[in-house]
Short mmCIF file of C-alpha atoms in Angstrom, two decimals:
data_model
loop_
_atom_site.label_atom_id
_atom_site.label_comp_id
_atom_site.label_asym_id
_atom_site.label_seq_id
_atom_site.Cartn_x
_atom_site.Cartn_y
_atom_site.Cartn_z
CA UNK A 1 105.33 82.89 74.27
CA UNK A 2 106.85 84.51 71.19
CA UNK A 3 110.06 86.55 71.33
CA UNK A 4 107.99 89.77 71.19
CA UNK A 5 105.91 88.56 74.15
CA UNK A 6 109.11 87.97 76.13
CA UNK A 7 110.43 91.39 75.17
CA UNK A 8 107.12 93.00 76.18
CA UNK A 9 107.18 91.20 79.54
CA UNK A 10 110.75 92.33 80.22
CA UNK A 11 109.89 95.86 79.04
CA UNK A 12 107.11 96.00 81.65
CA UNK A 13 109.38 94.48 84.34
CA UNK A 14 111.92 97.22 83.47
CA UNK A 15 109.21 99.86 83.89
CA UNK A 16 108.49 98.41 87.34
CA UNK A 17 112.19 98.63 88.22
CA UNK A 18 112.27 102.27 87.09
CA UNK A 19 109.23 103.26 89.14
CA UNK A 20 110.37 101.16 92.12
CA UNK A 21 113.64 103.10 92.11
CA UNK A 22 111.76 106.36 91.88
CA UNK A 23 109.50 105.43 94.83
CA UNK A 24 112.61 104.35 96.76
CA UNK A 25 114.14 107.80 96.07
CA UNK A 26 110.98 109.43 97.51
CA UNK A 27 111.43 107.41 100.72
CA UNK A 28 115.06 108.56 100.83
CA UNK A 29 114.00 112.18 100.23
CA UNK A 30 111.84 111.90 103.36
CA UNK A 31 114.51 110.02 105.33
CA UNK A 32 117.28 112.52 104.61
CA UNK A 33 115.15 115.47 105.80
CA UNK A 34 115.92 114.55 109.41
CA UNK A 35 119.60 113.82 108.83
CA UNK A 36 121.66 116.62 110.37
CA UNK A 37 124.90 114.74 111.05
CA UNK A 38 127.47 113.44 108.54
CA UNK A 39 127.00 109.87 109.77
CA UNK A 40 123.20 109.92 109.36
CA UNK A 41 123.55 111.46 105.91
CA UNK A 42 126.22 109.06 104.66
CA UNK A 43 124.33 106.04 106.02
CA UNK A 44 121.80 106.65 103.23
CA UNK A 45 124.52 106.26 100.59
CA UNK A 46 124.13 102.51 100.08
CA UNK A 47 120.30 102.58 99.86
CA UNK A 48 120.69 105.53 97.48
CA UNK A 49 122.95 103.45 95.24
CA UNK A 50 120.42 100.61 95.24
CA UNK A 51 117.63 103.00 94.23
CA UNK A 52 119.89 104.40 91.52
CA UNK A 53 120.62 100.90 90.24
CA UNK A 54 116.87 100.18 89.99
CA UNK A 55 116.33 103.39 88.03
CA UNK A 56 119.32 102.70 85.80
CA UNK A 57 118.31 99.13 84.95
CA UNK A 58 114.71 100.23 84.46
CA UNK A 59 115.63 103.18 82.25
CA UNK A 60 117.90 101.16 79.96
CA UNK A 61 115.44 98.25 79.84
CA UNK A 62 112.38 100.35 79.04
CA UNK A 63 114.18 102.26 76.29
CA UNK A 64 116.01 99.37 74.62
CA UNK A 65 113.15 96.88 74.82
CA UNK A 66 110.58 99.53 73.97
CA UNK A 67 112.49 100.42 70.80
CA UNK A 68 112.72 96.71 69.95
CA UNK A 69 108.93 96.44 70.23
CA UNK A 70 108.38 99.61 68.19
CA UNK A 71 110.41 98.15 65.31
CA UNK A 72 109.34 94.52 65.69
CA UNK A 73 105.59 94.61 66.31
CA UNK A 74 103.67 95.06 63.08
CA UNK A 75 100.94 97.30 64.49
CA UNK A 76 103.38 99.91 65.77
CA UNK A 77 105.89 102.30 64.22
CA UNK A 78 108.58 104.22 66.05
CA UNK A 79 107.07 107.39 64.53
CA UNK A 80 103.63 106.79 66.10
CA UNK A 81 102.68 109.85 68.13
CA UNK A 82 102.34 107.99 71.43
CA UNK A 83 105.74 106.30 70.98
CA UNK A 84 107.42 109.62 70.13
CA UNK A 85 105.72 111.12 73.21
CA UNK A 86 107.03 108.25 75.36
CA UNK A 87 110.57 108.77 74.04
CA UNK A 88 110.39 112.52 74.74
CA UNK A 89 109.07 111.86 78.26
CA UNK A 90 111.85 109.31 78.84
CA UNK A 91 114.50 111.90 77.86
CA UNK A 92 112.83 114.58 80.02
CA UNK A 93 112.61 112.19 83.01
CA UNK A 94 116.27 111.21 82.68
CA UNK A 95 117.41 114.85 82.41
CA UNK A 96 115.32 115.85 85.44
CA UNK A 97 116.46 112.77 87.36
CA UNK A 98 120.08 113.67 86.72
CA UNK A 99 119.52 117.21 88.05
CA UNK A 100 117.66 115.79 91.08
CA UNK A 101 120.64 113.59 91.82
CA UNK A 102 122.97 116.59 91.57
CA UNK A 103 120.78 118.59 93.99
CA UNK A 104 120.78 115.86 96.65
CA UNK A 105 124.48 115.04 96.13
CA UNK A 106 125.40 118.40 97.66
CA UNK A 107 124.30 117.16 101.09
CA UNK A 108 126.35 113.98 100.73
CA UNK A 109 129.41 115.98 99.61
CA UNK A 110 129.05 118.32 102.59
CA UNK A 111 128.72 115.33 104.92
CA UNK A 112 131.94 113.86 103.53
CA UNK A 113 133.74 117.19 104.00
CA UNK A 114 132.52 117.47 107.60
CA UNK A 115 133.53 113.91 108.39
CA UNK A 116 136.96 114.41 106.81
CA UNK A 117 137.35 117.47 109.06
CA UNK A 118 136.45 115.37 112.08
CA UNK A 119 133.15 117.18 112.65
CA UNK A 120 130.43 114.69 113.48
CA UNK A 121 128.11 117.02 115.41
CA UNK A 122 124.73 118.14 114.01
CA UNK A 123 125.12 120.82 111.34
CA UNK A 124 122.43 123.33 110.36
CA UNK A 125 124.11 123.82 106.99
CA UNK A 126 124.08 120.08 106.27
CA UNK A 127 120.42 119.84 107.30
CA UNK A 128 119.55 122.71 104.95
CA UNK A 129 121.34 120.97 102.06
CA UNK A 130 119.56 117.69 102.84
CA UNK A 131 116.23 119.54 102.80
CA UNK A 132 116.85 121.06 99.38
CA UNK A 133 113.57 122.47 98.06
CA UNK A 134 114.82 122.47 94.48
CA UNK A 135 115.75 118.80 94.82
CA UNK A 136 112.24 117.94 96.00
CA UNK A 137 110.72 119.99 93.16
CA UNK A 138 112.95 118.25 90.59
CA UNK A 139 112.06 114.84 92.05
CA UNK A 140 108.36 115.75 91.76
CA UNK A 141 108.85 116.80 88.12
CA UNK A 142 110.74 113.58 87.36
CA UNK A 143 107.89 111.59 88.88
CA UNK A 144 105.36 113.57 86.84
CA UNK A 145 107.24 112.80 83.60
CA UNK A 146 107.31 109.08 84.45
CA UNK A 147 103.61 109.15 85.39
CA UNK A 148 102.76 110.79 82.05
CA UNK A 149 104.85 108.13 80.27
CA UNK A 150 102.87 105.41 82.06
CA UNK A 151 99.57 107.06 81.08
CA UNK A 152 100.84 107.32 77.49
CA UNK A 153 101.85 103.65 77.43
CA UNK A 154 98.46 102.48 78.69
CA UNK A 155 96.15 104.85 76.83
CA UNK A 156 98.26 104.88 73.62
CA UNK A 157 96.63 108.08 72.28
CA UNK A 158 96.24 107.97 68.51
CA UNK A 159 97.05 104.25 68.22
CA UNK B 1 98.81 88.90 72.51
CA UNK B 2 100.15 92.24 71.30
CA UNK B 3 97.28 92.42 68.85
CA UNK B 4 94.88 91.79 71.71
CA UNK B 5 96.56 94.57 73.70
CA UNK B 6 96.18 96.91 70.75
CA UNK B 7 92.43 96.28 70.54
CA UNK B 8 91.86 96.54 74.30
CA UNK B 9 88.63 98.48 74.87
CA UNK B 10 89.21 102.10 75.94
CA UNK B 11 86.96 101.61 78.98
CA UNK B 12 89.60 99.33 80.49
CA UNK B 13 92.44 101.85 80.23
CA UNK B 14 91.80 103.86 83.39
CA UNK B 15 91.22 100.86 85.69
CA UNK B 16 94.30 99.25 84.15
CA UNK B 17 96.29 102.42 84.82
CA UNK B 18 95.24 102.33 88.50
CA UNK B 19 96.07 98.61 88.69
CA UNK B 20 99.56 99.06 87.19
CA UNK B 21 100.29 102.24 89.16
CA UNK B 22 99.26 100.53 92.41
CA UNK B 23 101.44 97.52 91.61
CA UNK B 24 104.40 99.80 90.83
CA UNK B 25 103.95 101.68 94.12
CA UNK B 26 103.66 98.35 95.96
CA UNK B 27 106.91 97.07 94.39
CA UNK B 28 108.61 100.41 95.06
CA UNK B 29 107.62 100.31 98.74
CA UNK B 30 108.86 96.73 99.08
CA UNK B 31 112.16 97.63 97.39
CA UNK B 32 112.62 100.65 99.67
CA UNK B 33 111.75 98.63 102.76
CA UNK B 34 114.11 95.77 101.84
CA UNK B 35 116.87 98.22 100.91
CA UNK B 36 116.61 100.28 104.09
CA UNK B 37 116.30 97.33 106.48
CA UNK B 38 119.01 95.45 104.57
CA UNK B 39 121.50 98.31 104.83
CA UNK B 40 120.44 99.46 108.33
CA UNK B 41 123.09 97.47 110.26
CA UNK B 42 120.93 97.74 113.41
CA UNK B 43 120.51 101.52 113.09
CA UNK B 44 117.08 102.24 114.52
CA UNK B 45 116.29 105.19 112.24
CA UNK B 46 116.76 103.21 109.02
CA UNK B 47 114.92 100.19 110.43
CA UNK B 48 111.97 102.44 111.28
CA UNK B 49 111.97 103.99 107.81
CA UNK B 50 112.12 100.51 106.31
CA UNK B 51 109.05 99.46 108.26
CA UNK B 52 107.14 102.67 107.54
CA UNK B 53 107.84 102.20 103.83
CA UNK B 54 105.74 99.05 104.07
CA UNK B 55 102.94 100.83 105.94
CA UNK B 56 102.82 104.14 104.06
CA UNK B 57 103.83 103.00 100.55
CA UNK B 58 103.37 99.26 100.00
CA UNK B 59 100.00 98.90 101.73
CA UNK B 60 98.28 101.76 99.81
CA UNK B 61 99.93 100.42 96.64
CA UNK B 62 98.53 96.94 97.27
CA UNK B 63 95.02 98.35 97.86
CA UNK B 64 95.17 100.43 94.65
CA UNK B 65 96.52 97.46 92.70
CA UNK B 66 93.78 95.14 94.00
CA UNK B 67 90.93 97.64 93.45
CA UNK B 68 92.22 98.30 89.93
CA UNK B 69 92.45 94.57 89.27
CA UNK B 70 88.82 93.95 90.26
CA UNK B 71 87.72 96.91 88.14
CA UNK B 72 89.60 95.59 85.08
CA UNK B 73 88.24 92.09 85.77
CA UNK B 74 84.69 93.45 85.74
CA UNK B 75 85.17 95.74 82.72
CA UNK B 76 86.66 92.94 80.64
CA UNK B 77 83.73 90.68 81.51
CA UNK B 78 85.73 87.96 83.26
CA UNK B 79 83.14 87.87 86.06
CA UNK B 80 80.33 87.14 83.54
CA UNK B 81 81.85 83.86 82.41
CA UNK B 82 80.10 80.59 83.36
CA UNK B 83 81.36 78.60 86.33
CA UNK B 84 83.86 75.96 85.29
CA UNK B 85 85.35 78.25 82.64
CA UNK B 86 89.05 77.53 82.21
CA UNK B 87 90.68 80.85 83.05
CA UNK B 88 94.08 81.60 81.48
CA UNK B 89 97.14 80.78 83.56
CA UNK B 90 98.38 84.38 83.69
CA UNK B 91 95.08 85.51 85.20
CA UNK B 92 95.04 82.76 87.84
CA UNK B 93 98.68 83.38 88.66
CA UNK B 94 98.11 87.12 88.99
CA UNK B 95 95.15 86.64 91.35
CA UNK B 96 96.92 84.05 93.50
CA UNK B 97 100.10 86.13 93.83
CA UNK B 98 98.11 89.32 94.52
CA UNK B 99 95.94 87.74 97.21
CA UNK B 100 98.57 85.54 98.84
CA UNK B 101 100.97 88.48 98.63
CA UNK B 102 98.41 90.60 100.46
CA UNK B 103 98.31 88.08 103.30
CA UNK B 104 102.13 87.94 103.46
CA UNK B 105 102.24 91.76 103.42
CA UNK B 106 99.77 91.85 106.32
CA UNK B 107 101.86 89.33 108.27
CA UNK B 108 104.93 91.42 107.50
CA UNK B 109 103.20 94.56 108.81
CA UNK B 110 102.18 92.83 112.05
CA UNK B 111 105.59 91.23 112.59
CA UNK B 112 107.27 94.56 111.81
CA UNK B 113 105.03 96.44 114.25
CA UNK B 114 105.97 94.01 117.03
CA UNK B 115 109.60 94.29 115.90
CA UNK B 116 109.50 98.09 116.15
CA UNK B 117 108.05 97.82 119.64
CA UNK B 118 110.81 95.40 120.66
CA UNK B 119 113.39 97.69 119.07
CA UNK B 120 112.15 100.53 121.25
CA UNK B 121 112.55 98.28 124.30
CA UNK B 122 116.11 97.37 123.28
CA UNK B 123 115.19 93.75 122.55
CA UNK B 124 116.95 93.44 119.19
CA UNK B 125 116.11 93.66 115.53
CA UNK B 126 115.32 90.04 114.68
CA UNK B 127 111.64 90.59 113.87
CA UNK B 128 112.44 93.55 111.64
CA UNK B 129 114.90 91.30 109.81
CA UNK B 130 111.98 88.90 109.25
CA UNK B 131 110.15 91.70 107.43
CA UNK B 132 113.22 92.03 105.18
CA UNK B 133 112.98 88.35 104.22
CA UNK B 134 109.24 88.62 103.63
CA UNK B 135 109.73 91.76 101.51
CA UNK B 136 112.33 90.02 99.33
CA UNK B 137 110.03 87.00 98.92
CA UNK B 138 107.16 89.28 97.95
CA UNK B 139 109.37 91.13 95.47
CA UNK B 140 110.33 87.87 93.75
CA UNK B 141 106.69 86.75 93.61
CA UNK B 142 105.50 90.08 92.24
CA UNK B 143 108.21 90.18 89.56
CA UNK B 144 107.03 86.74 88.40
CA UNK B 145 103.43 87.99 88.46
CA UNK B 146 104.35 91.12 86.47
CA UNK B 147 106.15 88.94 83.91
CA UNK B 148 103.10 86.66 83.65
CA UNK B 149 100.55 89.47 83.44
CA UNK B 150 102.58 91.31 80.79
CA UNK B 151 103.75 88.35 78.71
CA UNK B 152 100.55 86.34 79.16
CA UNK B 153 101.87 82.80 78.69
CA UNK B 154 99.00 80.52 77.57
#
């Protein structure tokens, strides 16, 4: 295997990490919908961090190794339409992902406040925050951006 | 290899997309299951979610990945080659890991189902912990397979 083959393999593995993290977040979105106590909500913190780590490693890996390939492989240029489209979709996905995280963090913050106040009983307000409709919509849009990036990478329109 | 990828026939793109998407969903479901069961600390709700991640995410992902793989295999003409043809290592490795992984996933689903039943009867979480080990093993195997399918050694 050449260096470019290795980089391509690791680029694809990074893409898998990114999507695995995204799928993991979807499972957490479903899991948190039934969490109405601070304890149940905060229990999802560690899995949430693991999903975030997958997305983070995947995002950095896909971008850095993808740029390497764009500059290194003779057939491709970083200004190719499909590569520019992938970069735009990457930025859009990261921006949406960040806003998704902010939307779901409100539930975790509320759970911490309730626990600090010694309130561990079910809370309708906490449940409503955990069921954030805007968070779900943002997560769906993030997933759509990543799906479009995957389509772009495979179909390579214009290449 | 990159040159070969660049000249891949367009007719392969959609089946390849399904294959890769299925594999990504499969890996995502395994990661979620391992993460939830691993962090559950005997909490029934997280253990259940961990198991259902295998059923509702990993299993459909595996089916999509395997259907896509056969479609790509057919479109690229691998099934038209004469018997005794020396298939490339990455292709053999991908098939073995996909098929053996399917069997391990099935075992994991059965063990997990029994584990959930035992959990409901207050008989412990040991079998659900077994699904965690199997999920981690599958994840390692699939990462190696992804590396091989993408980098195509030999």
